[in-house]
CSV table of C-alpha atoms in Angstrom, one decimal:
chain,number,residue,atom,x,y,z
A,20,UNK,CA,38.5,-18.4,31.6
A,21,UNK,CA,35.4,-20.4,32.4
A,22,UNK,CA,32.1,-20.8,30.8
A,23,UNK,CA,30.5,-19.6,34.0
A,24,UNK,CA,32.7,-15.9,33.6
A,25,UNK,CA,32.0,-16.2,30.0
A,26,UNK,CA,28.3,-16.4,29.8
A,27,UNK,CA,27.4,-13.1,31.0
A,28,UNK,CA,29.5,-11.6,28.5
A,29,UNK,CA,28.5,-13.6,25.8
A,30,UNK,CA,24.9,-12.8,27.1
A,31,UNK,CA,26.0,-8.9,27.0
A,32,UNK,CA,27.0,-9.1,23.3
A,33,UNK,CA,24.3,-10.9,21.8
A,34,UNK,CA,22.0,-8.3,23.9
A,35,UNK,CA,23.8,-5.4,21.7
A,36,UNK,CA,23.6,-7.4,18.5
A,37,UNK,CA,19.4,-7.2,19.0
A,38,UNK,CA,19.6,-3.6,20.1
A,39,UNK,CA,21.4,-2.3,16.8
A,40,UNK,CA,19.3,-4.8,14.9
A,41,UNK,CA,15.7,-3.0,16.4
A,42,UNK,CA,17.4,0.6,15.7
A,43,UNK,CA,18.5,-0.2,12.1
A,44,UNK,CA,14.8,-1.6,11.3
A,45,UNK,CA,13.7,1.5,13.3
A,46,UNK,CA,15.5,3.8,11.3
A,47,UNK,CA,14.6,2.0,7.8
A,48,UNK,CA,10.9,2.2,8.4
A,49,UNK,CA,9.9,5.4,6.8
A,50,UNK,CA,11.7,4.3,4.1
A,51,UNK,CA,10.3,0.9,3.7
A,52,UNK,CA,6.7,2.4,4.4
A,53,UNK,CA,7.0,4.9,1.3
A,54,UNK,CA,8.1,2.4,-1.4
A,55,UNK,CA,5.7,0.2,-0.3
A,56,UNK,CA,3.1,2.9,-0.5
A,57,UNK,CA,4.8,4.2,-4.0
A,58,UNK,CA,5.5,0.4,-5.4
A,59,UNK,CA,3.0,-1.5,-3.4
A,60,UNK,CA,-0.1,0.0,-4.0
A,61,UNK,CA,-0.5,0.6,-7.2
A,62,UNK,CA,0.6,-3.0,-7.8
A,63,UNK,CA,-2.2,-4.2,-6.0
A,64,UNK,CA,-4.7,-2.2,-7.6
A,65,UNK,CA,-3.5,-3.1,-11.0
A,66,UNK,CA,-3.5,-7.0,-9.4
A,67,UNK,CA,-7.6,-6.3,-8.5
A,68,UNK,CA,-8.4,-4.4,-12.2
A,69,UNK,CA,-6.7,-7.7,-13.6
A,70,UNK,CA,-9.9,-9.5,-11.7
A,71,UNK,CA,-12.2,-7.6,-13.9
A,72,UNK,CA,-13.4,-6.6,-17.2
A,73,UNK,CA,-12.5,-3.0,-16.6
A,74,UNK,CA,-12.6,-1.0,-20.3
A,75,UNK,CA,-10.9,2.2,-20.3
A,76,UNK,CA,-13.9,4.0,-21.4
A,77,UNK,CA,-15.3,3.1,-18.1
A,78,UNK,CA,-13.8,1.9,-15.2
A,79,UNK,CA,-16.6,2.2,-12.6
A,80,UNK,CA,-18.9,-0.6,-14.8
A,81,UNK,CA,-16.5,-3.5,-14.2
A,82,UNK,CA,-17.3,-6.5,-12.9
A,83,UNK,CA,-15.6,-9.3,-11.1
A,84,UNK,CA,-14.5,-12.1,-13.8
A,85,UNK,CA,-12.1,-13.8,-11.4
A,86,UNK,CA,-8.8,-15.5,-13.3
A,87,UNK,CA,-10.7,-15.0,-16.7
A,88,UNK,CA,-7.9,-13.3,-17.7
A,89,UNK,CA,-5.4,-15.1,-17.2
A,90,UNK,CA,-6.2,-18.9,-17.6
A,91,UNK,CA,-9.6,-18.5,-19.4
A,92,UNK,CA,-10.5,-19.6,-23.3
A,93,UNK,CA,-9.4,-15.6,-24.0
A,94,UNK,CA,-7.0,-15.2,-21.4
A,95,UNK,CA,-3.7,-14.0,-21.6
A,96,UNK,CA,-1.6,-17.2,-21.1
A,97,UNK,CA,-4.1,-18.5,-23.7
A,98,UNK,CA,-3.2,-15.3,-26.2
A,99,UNK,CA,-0.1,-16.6,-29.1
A,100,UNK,CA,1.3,-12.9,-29.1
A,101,UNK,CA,1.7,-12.8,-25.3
A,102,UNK,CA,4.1,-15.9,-25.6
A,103,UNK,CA,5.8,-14.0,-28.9
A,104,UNK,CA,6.4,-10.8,-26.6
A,105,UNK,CA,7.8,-13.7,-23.9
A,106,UNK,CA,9.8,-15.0,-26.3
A,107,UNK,CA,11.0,-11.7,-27.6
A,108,UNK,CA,11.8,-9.9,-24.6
A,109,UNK,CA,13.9,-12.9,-23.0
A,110,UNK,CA,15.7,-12.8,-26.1
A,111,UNK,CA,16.2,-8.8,-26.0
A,112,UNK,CA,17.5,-9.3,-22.6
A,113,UNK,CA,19.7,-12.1,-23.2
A,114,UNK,CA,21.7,-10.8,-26.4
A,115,UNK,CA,21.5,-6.8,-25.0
A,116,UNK,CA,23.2,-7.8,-21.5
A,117,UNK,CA,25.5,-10.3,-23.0
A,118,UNK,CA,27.1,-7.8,-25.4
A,119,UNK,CA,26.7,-5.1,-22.9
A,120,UNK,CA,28.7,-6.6,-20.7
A,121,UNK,CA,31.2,-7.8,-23.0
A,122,UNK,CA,32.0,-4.3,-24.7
A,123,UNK,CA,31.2,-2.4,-21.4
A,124,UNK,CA,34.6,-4.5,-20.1
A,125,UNK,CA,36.4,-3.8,-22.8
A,126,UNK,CA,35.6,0.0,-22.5
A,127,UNK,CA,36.3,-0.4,-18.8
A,128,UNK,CA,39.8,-1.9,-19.8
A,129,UNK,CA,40.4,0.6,-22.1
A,130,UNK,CA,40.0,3.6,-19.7
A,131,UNK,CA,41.2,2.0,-16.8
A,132,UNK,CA,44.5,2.4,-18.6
A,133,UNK,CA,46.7,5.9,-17.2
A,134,UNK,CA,45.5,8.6,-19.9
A,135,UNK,CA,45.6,12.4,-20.0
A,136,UNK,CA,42.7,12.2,-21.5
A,137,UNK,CA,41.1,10.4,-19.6
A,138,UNK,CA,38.4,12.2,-17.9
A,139,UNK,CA,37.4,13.5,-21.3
A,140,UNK,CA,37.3,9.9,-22.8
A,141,UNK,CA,34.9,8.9,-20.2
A,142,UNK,CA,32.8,11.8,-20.3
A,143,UNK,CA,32.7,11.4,-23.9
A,144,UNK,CA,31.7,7.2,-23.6
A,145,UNK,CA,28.4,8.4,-21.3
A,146,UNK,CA,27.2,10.8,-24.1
A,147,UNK,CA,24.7,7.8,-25.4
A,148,UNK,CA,23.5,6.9,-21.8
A,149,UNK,CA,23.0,10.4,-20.9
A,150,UNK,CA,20.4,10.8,-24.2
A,151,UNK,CA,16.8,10.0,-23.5
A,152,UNK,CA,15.9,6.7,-24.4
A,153,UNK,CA,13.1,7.9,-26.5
A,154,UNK,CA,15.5,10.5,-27.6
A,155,UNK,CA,17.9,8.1,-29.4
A,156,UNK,CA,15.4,6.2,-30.8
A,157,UNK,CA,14.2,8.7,-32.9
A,158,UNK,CA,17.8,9.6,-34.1
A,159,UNK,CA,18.5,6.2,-34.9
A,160,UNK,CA,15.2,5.8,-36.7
A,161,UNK,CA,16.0,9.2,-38.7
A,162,UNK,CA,19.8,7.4,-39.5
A,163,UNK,CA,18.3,4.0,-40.3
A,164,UNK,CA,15.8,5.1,-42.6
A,165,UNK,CA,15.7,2.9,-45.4
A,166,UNK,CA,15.4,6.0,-48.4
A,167,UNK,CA,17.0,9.4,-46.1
A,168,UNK,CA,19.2,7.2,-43.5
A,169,UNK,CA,22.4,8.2,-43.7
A,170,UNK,CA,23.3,4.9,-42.4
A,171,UNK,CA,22.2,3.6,-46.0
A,172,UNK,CA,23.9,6.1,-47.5
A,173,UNK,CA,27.6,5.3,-45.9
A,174,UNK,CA,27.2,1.0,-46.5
A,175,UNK,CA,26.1,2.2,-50.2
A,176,UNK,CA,28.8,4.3,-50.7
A,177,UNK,CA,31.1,1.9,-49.3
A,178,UNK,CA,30.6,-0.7,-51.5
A,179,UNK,CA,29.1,-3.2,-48.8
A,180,UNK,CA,25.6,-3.2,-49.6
A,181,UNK,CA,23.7,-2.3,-53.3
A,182,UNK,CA,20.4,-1.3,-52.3
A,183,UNK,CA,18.8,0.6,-49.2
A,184,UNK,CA,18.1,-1.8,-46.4
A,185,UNK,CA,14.6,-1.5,-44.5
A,186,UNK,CA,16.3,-1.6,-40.8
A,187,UNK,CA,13.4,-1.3,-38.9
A,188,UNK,CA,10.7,-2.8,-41.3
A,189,UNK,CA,12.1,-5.5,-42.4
A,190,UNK,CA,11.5,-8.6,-40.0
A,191,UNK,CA,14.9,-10.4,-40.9
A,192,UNK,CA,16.3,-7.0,-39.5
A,193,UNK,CA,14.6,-5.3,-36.9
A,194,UNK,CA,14.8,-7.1,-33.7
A,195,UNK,CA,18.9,-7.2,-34.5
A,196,UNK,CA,18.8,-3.1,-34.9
A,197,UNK,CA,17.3,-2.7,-31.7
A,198,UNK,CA,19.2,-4.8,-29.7
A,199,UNK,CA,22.3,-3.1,-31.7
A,200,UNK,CA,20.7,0.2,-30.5
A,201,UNK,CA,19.8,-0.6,-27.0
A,202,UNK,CA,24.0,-2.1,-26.8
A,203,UNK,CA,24.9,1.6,-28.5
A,204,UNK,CA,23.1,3.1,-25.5
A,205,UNK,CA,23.8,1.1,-22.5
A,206,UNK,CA,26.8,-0.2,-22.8
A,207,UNK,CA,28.5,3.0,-21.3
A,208,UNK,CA,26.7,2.3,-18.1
A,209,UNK,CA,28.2,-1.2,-17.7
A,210,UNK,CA,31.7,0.4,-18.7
A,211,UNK,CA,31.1,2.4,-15.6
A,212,UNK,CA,30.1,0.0,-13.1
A,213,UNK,CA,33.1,-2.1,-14.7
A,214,UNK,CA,35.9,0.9,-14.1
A,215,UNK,CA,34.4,1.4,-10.5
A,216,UNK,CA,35.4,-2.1,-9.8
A,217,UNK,CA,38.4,-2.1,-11.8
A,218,UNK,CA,39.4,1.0,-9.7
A,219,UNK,CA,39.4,-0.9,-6.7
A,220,UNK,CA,41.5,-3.9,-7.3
A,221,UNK,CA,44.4,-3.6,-4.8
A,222,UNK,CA,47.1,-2.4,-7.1
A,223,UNK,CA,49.8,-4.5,-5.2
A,224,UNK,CA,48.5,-7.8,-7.0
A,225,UNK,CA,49.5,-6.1,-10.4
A,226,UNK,CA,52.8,-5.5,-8.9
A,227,UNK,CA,53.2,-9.3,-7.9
A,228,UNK,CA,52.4,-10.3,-11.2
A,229,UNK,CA,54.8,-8.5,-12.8
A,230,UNK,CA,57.8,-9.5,-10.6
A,231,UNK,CA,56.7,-12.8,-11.0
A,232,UNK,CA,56.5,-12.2,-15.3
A,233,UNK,CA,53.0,-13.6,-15.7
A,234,UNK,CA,51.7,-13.1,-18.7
A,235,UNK,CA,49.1,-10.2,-19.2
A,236,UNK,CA,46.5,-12.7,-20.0
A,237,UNK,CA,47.1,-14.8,-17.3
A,238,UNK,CA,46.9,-12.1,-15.2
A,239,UNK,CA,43.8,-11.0,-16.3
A,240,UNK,CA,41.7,-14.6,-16.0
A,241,UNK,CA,43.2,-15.1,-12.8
A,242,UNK,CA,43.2,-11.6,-11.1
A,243,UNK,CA,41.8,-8.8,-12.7
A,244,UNK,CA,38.2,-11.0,-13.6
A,245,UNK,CA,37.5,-12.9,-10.3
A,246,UNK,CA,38.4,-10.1,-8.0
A,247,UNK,CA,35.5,-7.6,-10.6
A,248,UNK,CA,32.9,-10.6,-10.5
A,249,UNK,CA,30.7,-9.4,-8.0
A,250,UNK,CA,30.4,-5.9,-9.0
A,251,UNK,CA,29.7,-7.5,-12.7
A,252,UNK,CA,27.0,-9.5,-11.6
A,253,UNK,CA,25.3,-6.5,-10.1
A,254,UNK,CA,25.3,-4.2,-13.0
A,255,UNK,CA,23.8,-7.8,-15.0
A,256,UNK,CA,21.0,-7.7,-12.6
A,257,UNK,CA,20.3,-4.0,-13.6
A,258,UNK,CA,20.4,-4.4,-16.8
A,259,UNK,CA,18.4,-7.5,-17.0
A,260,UNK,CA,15.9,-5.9,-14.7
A,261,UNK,CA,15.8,-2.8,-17.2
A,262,UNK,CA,15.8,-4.9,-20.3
A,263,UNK,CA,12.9,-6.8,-19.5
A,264,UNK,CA,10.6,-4.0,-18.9
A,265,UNK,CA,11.9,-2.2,-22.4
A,266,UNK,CA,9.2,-0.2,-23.7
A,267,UNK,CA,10.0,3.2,-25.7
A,268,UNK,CA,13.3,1.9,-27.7
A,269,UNK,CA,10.8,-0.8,-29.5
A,270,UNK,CA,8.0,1.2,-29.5
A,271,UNK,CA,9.7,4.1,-30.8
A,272,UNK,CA,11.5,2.3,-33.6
A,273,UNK,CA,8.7,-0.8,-34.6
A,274,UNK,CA,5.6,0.4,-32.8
A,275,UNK,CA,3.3,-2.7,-32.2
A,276,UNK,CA,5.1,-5.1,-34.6
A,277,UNK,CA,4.7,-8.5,-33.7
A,278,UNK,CA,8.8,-9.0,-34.7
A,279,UNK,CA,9.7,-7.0,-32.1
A,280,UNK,CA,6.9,-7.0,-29.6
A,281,UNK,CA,7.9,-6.8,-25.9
A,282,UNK,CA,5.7,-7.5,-22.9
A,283,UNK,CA,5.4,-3.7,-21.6
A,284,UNK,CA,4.5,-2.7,-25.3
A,285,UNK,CA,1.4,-6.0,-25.2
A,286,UNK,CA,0.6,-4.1,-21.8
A,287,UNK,CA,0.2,-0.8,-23.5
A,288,UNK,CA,-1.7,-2.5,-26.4
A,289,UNK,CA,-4.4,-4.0,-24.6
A,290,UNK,CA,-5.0,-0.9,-22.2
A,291,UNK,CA,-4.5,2.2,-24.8
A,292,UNK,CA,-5.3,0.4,-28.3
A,293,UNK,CA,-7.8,-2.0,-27.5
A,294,UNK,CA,-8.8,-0.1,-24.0
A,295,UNK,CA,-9.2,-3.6,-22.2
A,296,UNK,CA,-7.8,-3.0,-19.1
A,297,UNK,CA,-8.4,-5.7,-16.7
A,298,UNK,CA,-6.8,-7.4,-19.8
A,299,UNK,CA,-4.1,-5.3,-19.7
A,300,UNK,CA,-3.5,-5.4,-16.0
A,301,UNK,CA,-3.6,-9.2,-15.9
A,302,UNK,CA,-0.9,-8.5,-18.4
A,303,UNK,CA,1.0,-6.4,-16.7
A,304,UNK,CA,0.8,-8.3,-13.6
A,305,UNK,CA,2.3,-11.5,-15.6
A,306,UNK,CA,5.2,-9.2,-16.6
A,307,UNK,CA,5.7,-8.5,-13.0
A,308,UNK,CA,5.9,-12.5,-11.9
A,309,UNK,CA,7.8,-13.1,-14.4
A,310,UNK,CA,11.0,-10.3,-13.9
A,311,UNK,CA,10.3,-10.8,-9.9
A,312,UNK,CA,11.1,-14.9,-10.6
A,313,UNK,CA,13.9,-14.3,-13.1
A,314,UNK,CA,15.5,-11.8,-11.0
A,315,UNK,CA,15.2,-14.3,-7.8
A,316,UNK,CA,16.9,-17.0,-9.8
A,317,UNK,CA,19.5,-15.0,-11.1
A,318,UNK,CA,20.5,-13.5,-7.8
A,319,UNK,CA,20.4,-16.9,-6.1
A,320,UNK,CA,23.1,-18.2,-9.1
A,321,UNK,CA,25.0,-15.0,-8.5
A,322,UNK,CA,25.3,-15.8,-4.5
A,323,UNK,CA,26.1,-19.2,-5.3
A,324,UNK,CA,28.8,-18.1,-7.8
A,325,UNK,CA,30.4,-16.0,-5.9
A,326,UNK,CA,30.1,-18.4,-2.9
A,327,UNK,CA,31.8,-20.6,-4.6
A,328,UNK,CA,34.6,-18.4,-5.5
């Protein structure tokens, strides 16, 4: 067939190809037009009270202070405890979603496994990520409590420690609890993603492998992990994106201590404690950047990992 006959058909297709494209923007307008009026509008009003020197008592007498508070002698970047909550929260993130991840395959392994029990085994796993956060917090405080914990109580009976332990007062041990609390919680929710994946792994490879005798292990580094990759990367970018917004799991269990300090609970220091909220919302507006620019990176390494798979 010549070019000449081709042309018009070629012409034909790529005429369709705009068509669906216009109706599928067409038809994910509205949609696009509420989030940004939900999302983008309140981010760009907290963006203008970061301009200011807005006071909770009352907003109407700001003024304009420009980038005051953010690169001036009392701005934020300026502020030692907004680089502690930095450093704290990257650090929540990074040992949370690493162990997450970790146990939540394990679990997925686990009850991946043919089980007559197993639709009660994995209702019974998403009993801690069904509770509130704020929730089991509290109940973890209440266990851990250094005089009434039963926590305490069981390590003391057990021989392994020989005096109540201060969980979430003691610096040397609170930012470990929470992150052990936070894994407690969450990790059922990366179990799930995990078995939805695991569930969909063409059972005929299996089959091959075990014709062939390769050894379990083998079969799951060569198999079983590269073919689950991409669905683990997404629940990691969930979880990241939760984990560095955490607010009510530190702030139920250490308040404002500057051990466990986050970036959400500096927000909610400056604007409810110290009512400085063009502070605040400068603030805030850094803890945006900063989980829009580590999100963007990690996605772009994702896309190349799985590119290059």
């Amino acid at each position: 067939m010549s070019s000449a006959t081709l042309a018009p058909e070629l012409a034909a297709v790529s005429s369709l190809q705009r068509s669906r494209q216009r109706m599928a923007w067409l038809l994910v307008a509205p949609a696009l037009l509420i989030l940004l009026a939900i999302a983008g509008l309140p981010l760009l009003r907290t963006f203008w009270m970061s301009l200011t020197d807005a006071q909770l008592a009352d907003l109407s007498a700001r003024q304009f202070v420009g980038l005051a508070n953010y690169i001036g002698e009392g701005g934020v970047l300026s502020d030692p405890e907004w680089w502690g909550a930095v450093r704290n929260t990257l650090w929540f993130s990074l040992l949370s979603v690493s162990l997450e991840t970790v146990f939540g395959l394990g679990v997925a392994l686990m009850l991946n496994h043919p089980s007559r029990l197993k639709t009660l085994l994995r209702a019974a796993v998403l009993v801690p990520w069904a509770i509130p956060t704020v929730v089991s917090a509290k109940m973890w405080t209440w266990m851990l409590h250094d005089q009434f914990g039963v926590i305490n109580a069981m390590l003391l009976a057990a021989g392994l420690i020989h005096a109540p332990l201060a969980w979430t007062a003691d610096p040397d041990l609170a930012f470990v609890t929470i992150v052990l609390v936070d894994v407690w919680k969450t990790t059922p929710f990366m179990a799930l993603l995990i078995l939805a994946a695991l569930q969909m792994v063409p059972g005929d490879c299996y089959e091959a492998a075990r014709v062939d005798g390769v050894p379990r292990w083998s079969v799951f580094l060569n198999i079983t992990l590269p073919l689950i990759t991409p669905a683990v990367l997404v629940a990691m970018i969930f979880r990241t994106l939760d984990a560095l917004r955490v607010f009510d799991l530190i702030y139920v269990m250490t308040s404002n201590s500057r051990t466990t300090k986050s970036m959400s609970v500096y927000v909610r220091e400056q604007m409810i404690d110290f009512q400085l909220v063009g502070y605040g919302s400068a603030a805030a507006t850094l803890l945006f950047l900063l989980i829009a620019l580590i999100t963007l990176c990690y996605m772009a390494l994702a896309r190349r990992r799985m590119e290059g798979h």
